[in-house]
Amino acid sequence: MKLAVVGGGSTYTPELIDGFARLRDTLPVEELVLVDPALDRLELVGGLARRIFAKQGHPGRITTTDDLDAGVEGADAVLLQLRVGGQAARNEDETWPLECGCVGQETTGAGGLAKALRTVPVVLDIAERVRRSNPDAWIIDFTNPVGIVTRALLQAGHKAVGLCNVAIGFQRKFAGMLGVSPTDVHLDHVGLNHLTWETHVRLGGPEGENVLPKLLAEHGDTIADDLRLPGGVLDRLGVVPSYYLRYFYAHDEVVRELGTKPSRAAEVAAMEKELLTMYGDPALDEKPALLGKRGGAYYSEAAVDLAASLLGGGGSPYQVVNTYNRGTLPFLPDDAVIEVQAAIGHSGAAPLPVAPVDPLFAGLMANVTAYEDLALEAALRGGRERVFRALLAHPLVGQYALADGLTDRLIAHNREHLAWA
C-alpha cells in the first residue's frame, strides 16, 4: 500500500507518522511519500519521520519529494494538509477582520473565506493531477476550511472524504470521563465542519444508551470550561457544541479578547520554528511533547482509521467525516457537505440517519450552508461581487457596509493568491 501526504513538510506530519507507526496493523503502509515544495522543511520532517518508523520497527519506506506528480503516482490514497500562504497568510486572516470589529479566525468568518479563496483552486489542481495519475485513489482532506474544500472536490467528481479532529477529541474526552474505552463511545455528531453539536453520546454503538444527560450533570462545568463557555449555556442547549461555536455564541467577547494578544498564527509560527530545530536533531526519534501544543490532537488516529476503512483494512465501521448530505439533514440541499457519523467502506462514506435537529441548530446550519454555497462560487469564479455576497451571507458579518469593508481588505491582503484580482 502506498500513501502520499501533500503538505508533508508540515510540522504536523510527525504526529501523522507516529500514528502510522503505532497502528501499522490497522493500516499496513509499505511506502509513504511526503510531498512539499519547501525542501528545507521537508528534509527535516522526512528525517524525523524515518527515525520514528525505525524506532518503532515499521518496515515501510518513507521518501520525500517536491515533485507532486511523481509523489502521488500509484498512491492508493492521497492525504491533503495544505496551508496556502503559510502562517503569514494565516496571520493576516486572524488580524485584518478585527479592524472591522469581526472575529479574526482562519476557518470561519472573513478570514475563513480568505483561506477558502486561496485554497480551493490549489486543491482542485492537485486533485486533478492525482486523478490523471491514479483515478482510483482516495483523497482524504484535512485542509481547512474542510467543508468547503471537500465540497469543491466532490463537486468536481473526485473520490474524496473530509476529516476533522473535533469529533475524535470529544470521543476521547467523554470516554475518559465515563471510564470506558473510546471505542465504546459513539457520538451523534451533527452539523457542518467547525459548526457541530454532540446531540447524543451513546455507549456501544449507534443504538446504544444515551449518556449525554449524565455527562452534563456530572461533568458539565468541566466541559464548559474547556469550551470557554458558561456552564449554564450547556444546560440550556442540552447538547455539547464544538469550541468553534464560541465564535458565534460569544462573538463580541472573542473579538475583544483577540484584540489584546498576539494572533494564534504568531504563536504557532514561533512554535514551528522551535519544532523544526528539534526535528533537525539526529538523536530525536519520536514526536516531541511540544507538538501536542501545536494543535491537531488525535489527528493521526482519525486519519489512520479513515484510510484503513476506505482501503479495506481494519478501520472502525462508523466514523465522523465530511461528505454529501444526500437527504440526511432534510433542511439542507442534497449536495451540501455535512459533518456526521457515517458508515465507511470501499465505496466511501454513507451518512447514518440523524434524529430531527432542533431549529436552534438547524437554522444556523442552513445559514452557514448558504454562505458556503456563495464562498465556493467565489473561490471557483472569482470577482469582488461574489466575495461581497459571501461575506454578506455569513452570520458573523451580515451588514452590507461591513461586508463591503471586509471585501476590500480581503482582496488587498490576498491579491497575490487570487488570479482574478
XYZ file of C-alpha atoms in Angstrom:
421
model
C 0.000 0.000 0.000
C 1.283 3.443 -0.960
C 0.150 6.695 0.622
C 1.158 10.238 -0.261
C 0.912 13.241 2.052
C 0.693 16.540 0.171
C 1.919 19.188 2.550
C 4.263 16.629 4.049
C 6.665 19.340 5.221
C 4.134 20.497 7.813
C 5.212 20.415 11.448
C 2.028 18.356 11.973
C 3.463 15.475 9.958
C 5.364 13.681 12.766
C 2.025 13.297 14.561
C 0.701 11.529 11.471
C 3.857 9.426 11.148
C 3.567 8.340 14.769
C 0.026 7.162 14.095
C 1.091 5.188 11.028
C 3.867 3.570 13.078
C 1.730 2.681 16.097
C -1.269 1.487 14.092
C 0.567 -0.406 11.372
C -1.611 -3.495 11.869
C -4.674 -1.384 11.066
C -3.054 0.298 8.050
C -0.054 -1.630 6.662
C 1.743 1.106 4.732
C 4.577 -0.124 2.520
C 5.513 3.243 1.031
C 4.818 6.726 2.347
C 5.729 9.758 0.251
C 5.900 13.217 1.781
C 5.328 15.873 -0.880
C 6.086 19.539 -0.306
C 7.639 22.393 -2.302
C 9.526 23.631 0.796
C 12.510 21.300 0.553
C 14.292 22.675 3.610
C 11.354 21.865 5.889
C 10.635 18.646 4.048
C 14.068 17.179 4.687
C 13.882 17.965 8.405
C 10.427 16.411 8.720
C 11.343 13.477 6.493
C 14.433 12.688 8.540
C 12.453 12.577 11.771
C 9.721 10.522 10.079
C 12.237 7.853 9.077
C 13.674 7.752 12.582
C 10.190 7.328 14.097
C 9.480 4.412 11.755
C 12.859 2.861 12.558
C 12.443 3.203 16.325
C 9.014 1.600 16.249
C 10.106 -1.170 13.901
C 7.888 -0.163 10.999
C 9.121 -1.834 7.788
C 7.647 0.808 5.471
C 9.734 3.127 3.318
C 9.462 6.924 3.652
C 10.543 9.148 0.779
C 10.342 12.893 0.194
C 9.894 14.930 -2.966
C 8.874 18.334 -4.235
C 7.536 16.727 -7.441
C 3.782 16.351 -6.928
C 3.166 14.149 -9.957
C 5.937 11.732 -9.007
C 4.867 11.683 -5.380
C 1.221 10.761 -5.981
C 1.857 8.300 -8.825
C 0.422 4.910 -7.884
C -0.813 6.089 -4.487
C -3.815 4.282 -3.028
C -4.727 7.386 -1.031
C -3.529 10.982 -1.002
C -3.799 12.997 2.197
C -4.070 16.763 1.795
C -2.817 19.053 4.589
C -2.088 22.346 2.859
C -1.755 25.895 4.065
C -1.578 28.138 1.023
C 0.421 31.195 2.020
C 1.721 29.566 5.201
C 1.480 31.047 8.685
C 1.998 34.528 7.237
C -1.317 34.310 5.376
C -2.966 32.828 8.450
C -1.728 35.768 10.488
C -3.433 38.087 8.018
C -6.682 36.101 8.252
C -6.609 36.469 12.025
C -5.879 40.200 12.137
C -7.471 42.313 9.390
C -11.085 41.263 10.207
C -10.541 42.685 13.698
C -10.151 46.121 12.092
C -13.873 45.892 11.248
C -14.906 44.512 14.634
C -15.254 40.965 13.322
C -13.669 37.788 14.605
C -10.283 37.022 13.071
C -10.100 33.267 12.553
C -8.674 31.094 9.801
C -11.693 28.825 9.224
C -14.773 30.950 9.805
C -15.918 34.478 9.107
C -13.969 36.728 6.742
C -10.632 35.036 7.476
C -12.132 31.643 6.697
C -13.414 32.941 3.382
C -9.957 34.294 2.520
C -8.469 30.875 3.229
C -11.097 29.184 1.065
C -10.398 31.547 -1.852
C -6.674 30.825 -1.664
C -7.061 27.110 -1.147
C -9.817 25.738 -3.378
C -8.090 26.363 -6.740
C -4.830 24.840 -5.474
C -6.545 21.743 -4.085
C -8.554 21.207 -7.265
C -5.374 21.365 -9.346
C -3.727 18.790 -7.093
C -6.780 16.536 -7.210
C -6.915 16.652 -10.983
C -3.280 15.624 -11.179
C -3.975 12.773 -8.763
C -6.883 11.658 -10.943
C -4.720 11.653 -14.064
C -2.119 9.549 -12.281
C -4.460 7.196 -10.443
C -8.219 7.671 -10.862
C -8.943 5.071 -8.173
C -7.026 6.877 -5.414
C -8.938 8.256 -2.455
C -8.352 11.870 -1.447
C -8.560 12.470 2.303
C -8.804 16.180 3.018
C -7.634 17.753 6.272
C -7.159 21.125 4.600
C -9.287 23.894 6.075
C -11.922 25.043 5.592
C -12.649 21.316 5.299
C -16.340 21.593 4.444
C -15.857 23.986 1.535
C -12.746 22.221 0.243
C -14.406 18.797 0.412
C -17.455 20.114 -1.399
C -15.224 21.515 -4.152
C -13.579 18.093 -4.521
C -16.858 16.164 -4.581
C -18.479 18.630 -6.945
C -15.571 18.092 -9.362
C -16.158 14.327 -9.245
C -13.203 13.293 -7.085
C -13.202 10.348 -4.669
C -12.887 12.480 -1.573
C -13.751 12.465 2.118
C -13.121 15.335 4.528
C -11.806 14.827 8.050
C -11.596 16.953 11.198
C -10.358 16.084 14.688
C -13.163 17.744 16.696
C -15.273 14.591 16.990
C -12.436 12.250 17.935
C -11.328 14.781 20.534
C -14.778 14.733 22.143
C -14.893 10.939 21.916
C -11.618 10.629 23.823
C -12.625 13.261 26.387
C -16.017 11.705 27.081
C -14.542 8.195 27.277
C -12.152 9.385 29.976
C -14.990 10.987 31.942
C -17.092 7.833 31.685
C -14.228 5.452 32.437
C -14.729 3.441 29.239
C -12.742 2.707 26.104
C -13.028 5.307 23.310
C -14.305 2.552 21.017
C -17.326 2.211 23.339
C -18.343 5.837 22.752
C -20.491 6.648 19.711
C -21.313 10.310 19.109
C -24.384 11.689 17.411
C -22.226 14.452 15.941
C -24.310 16.750 13.744
C -23.619 19.826 11.658
C -21.139 21.314 9.240
C -17.373 21.359 9.591
C -16.480 23.604 12.555
C -20.200 24.104 13.222
C -21.224 20.940 15.059
C -23.072 19.763 18.132
C -22.909 16.488 20.080
C -26.623 15.772 20.452
C -26.263 12.281 21.962
C -23.378 10.325 23.466
C -24.118 6.616 23.161
C -22.420 3.619 24.708
C -21.766 0.641 22.472
C -22.823 1.943 19.076
C -25.474 3.884 17.134
C -28.339 2.271 19.074
C -26.665 2.405 22.490
C -27.784 4.148 25.659
C -27.597 7.940 25.530
C -25.424 9.085 28.438
C -25.172 12.750 27.472
C -27.522 13.854 30.299
C -25.253 12.008 32.750
C -22.173 13.681 31.292
C -23.711 17.133 31.536
C -24.943 16.519 35.076
C -21.617 15.208 36.351
C -19.063 16.994 34.163
C -20.931 19.904 32.583
C -18.837 22.622 34.231
C -15.583 20.957 33.142
C -16.812 20.568 29.571
C -17.998 24.191 29.522
C -14.663 25.420 30.873
C -12.851 23.568 28.090
C -15.141 25.263 25.568
C -14.718 28.630 27.339
C -18.479 28.944 27.694
C -20.555 29.417 30.861
C -21.820 26.123 32.252
C -25.378 27.398 32.113
C -25.178 27.622 28.326
C -24.757 23.850 28.006
C -27.660 23.264 30.382
C -29.885 25.467 28.236
C -28.736 23.958 24.942
C -28.926 20.379 26.200
C -26.064 19.447 23.844
C -22.303 19.983 23.624
C -21.283 22.442 20.890
C -17.848 22.348 19.323
C -15.451 25.015 20.550
C -15.855 26.799 17.205
C -19.410 27.715 18.233
C -17.892 30.202 20.673
C -17.198 32.429 17.671
C -20.974 32.589 17.183
C -22.303 32.353 20.748
C -19.790 34.839 22.218
C -18.599 36.741 19.123
C -18.102 40.180 20.648
C -16.361 38.757 23.698
C -13.971 36.827 21.433
C -13.233 39.916 19.339
C -12.310 41.865 22.471
C -10.024 39.047 23.605
C -8.306 38.739 20.238
C -7.537 42.441 20.240
C -5.472 42.127 23.413
C -2.978 39.402 22.462
C -0.823 38.129 19.600
C -2.568 36.108 16.915
C -2.645 32.338 17.146
C -0.669 32.337 13.888
C 2.142 34.293 15.560
C 2.199 31.783 18.436
C 2.229 28.841 16.046
C 4.958 30.367 13.874
C 7.242 30.644 16.916
C 6.355 27.093 17.912
C 7.062 25.814 14.408
C 10.500 27.411 14.407
C 11.326 25.596 17.629
C 9.855 22.319 16.347
C 11.879 22.424 13.138
C 15.047 22.936 15.170
C 14.111 19.848 17.187
C 13.349 17.854 14.040
C 16.859 18.545 12.805
C 18.387 16.765 15.810
C 19.534 13.344 14.526
C 19.052 11.903 18.021
C 15.308 12.706 18.053
C 13.302 9.625 17.087
C 9.840 10.364 18.474
C 7.361 13.203 18.236
C 8.338 15.869 20.802
C 5.963 16.889 23.586
C 5.837 20.428 22.160
C 3.956 19.108 19.140
C 0.970 18.481 21.405
C 0.609 22.260 21.811
C 0.595 22.783 18.041
C -2.984 21.527 17.721
C -4.491 18.569 15.900
C -4.970 16.223 18.865
C -5.752 12.634 17.756
C -5.384 13.746 14.152
C -3.219 10.745 13.288
C -5.610 8.211 14.784
C -8.555 9.639 12.850
C -6.520 9.634 9.638
C -5.340 6.047 10.011
C -8.840 4.861 10.885
C -10.383 6.549 7.851
C -7.709 5.450 5.391
C -7.895 1.864 6.681
C -11.665 1.733 6.199
C -11.568 3.263 2.717
C -8.773 0.925 1.614
C -10.218 -2.256 3.070
C -8.221 -2.528 6.268
C -9.312 -2.755 9.877
C -10.758 0.703 10.417
C -13.832 1.419 12.518
C -17.154 0.804 10.741
C -18.519 4.210 11.809
C -16.561 7.457 11.702
C -17.349 11.172 11.717
C -16.475 12.612 8.310
C -17.386 15.362 5.871
C -19.422 14.136 2.912
C -22.501 14.923 0.818
C -25.756 15.386 2.722
C -27.934 13.332 0.348
C -31.085 13.873 2.391
C -29.534 13.141 5.797
C -30.476 16.614 7.033
C -33.715 17.357 5.145
C -33.474 21.110 5.680
C -30.205 21.273 3.671
C -29.589 20.634 -0.047
C -28.505 17.138 -1.030
C -25.160 18.462 -2.273
C -24.331 20.326 0.941
C -21.342 18.848 2.742
C -22.176 17.894 6.307
C -20.114 16.504 9.186
C -21.825 13.466 10.707
C -21.322 9.849 11.655
C -21.099 7.688 8.550
C -20.553 4.073 7.620
C -17.166 3.902 5.892
C -16.117 1.315 3.340
C -14.595 0.761 -0.119
C -17.284 2.899 -1.742
C -16.812 5.841 0.604
C -18.975 7.408 3.309
C -22.693 6.753 3.795
C -24.153 9.057 6.483
C -26.128 7.366 9.248
C -29.684 8.547 9.926
C -29.887 11.643 12.121
C -32.673 12.408 14.587
C -34.672 15.603 13.912
C -32.495 18.627 14.594
C -33.613 21.418 16.905
C -34.378 24.580 14.887
C -31.929 26.424 17.134
C -29.135 24.470 15.456
C -30.742 23.767 12.090
C -31.229 27.476 11.423
C -27.551 28.268 11.899
C -26.541 25.258 9.770
C -28.817 26.452 6.946
C -27.422 29.980 7.156
C -23.792 28.833 7.058
C -24.575 26.368 4.244
C -25.879 29.280 2.172
C -22.658 31.151 2.918
C -20.613 28.107 1.881
C -22.508 27.942 -1.422
C -21.535 31.535 -2.137
C -17.998 31.077 -0.827
C -17.392 28.162 -3.181
C -18.791 30.150 -6.086
C -16.370 32.970 -5.248
C -13.461 30.537 -4.966
C -14.248 28.937 -8.322
C -15.173 32.020 -10.352
C -13.627 34.957 -8.515
C -14.801 38.544 -8.600
C -15.323 41.227 -5.981
C -19.116 40.981 -6.052
C -19.050 37.243 -5.347
C -16.750 37.824 -2.371
C -19.093 40.550 -1.103
C -22.146 38.290 -1.445
C -20.474 35.504 0.503
C -19.496 37.864 3.311
C -22.943 39.452 3.426
C -24.468 35.980 3.800
C -22.189 34.973 6.676
C -23.966 35.211 10.048
C -20.856 36.755 11.622
C -20.985 39.628 9.095
C -24.473 40.220 7.695
C -24.351 44.025 7.164
C -23.690 45.496 3.729
C -21.290 48.253 4.860
C -19.359 45.754 6.957
C -19.257 43.255 4.092
C -18.011 45.985 1.735
C -15.150 46.953 4.045
C -14.175 43.342 4.658
C -14.239 42.622 0.925
C -11.749 45.394 0.228
C -9.451 44.188 2.987
C -9.687 40.545 1.931
C -8.687 41.341 -1.642
C -5.911 43.707 -0.592
C -4.356 41.126 1.735
C -4.695 38.184 -0.671
C -4.097 39.698 -4.098
C -1.010 37.569 -4.791
C -3.064 34.398 -4.264
C -6.122 35.435 -6.307
C -5.592 35.105 -10.047
C -8.656 37.232 -10.829
C -7.553 40.118 -8.574
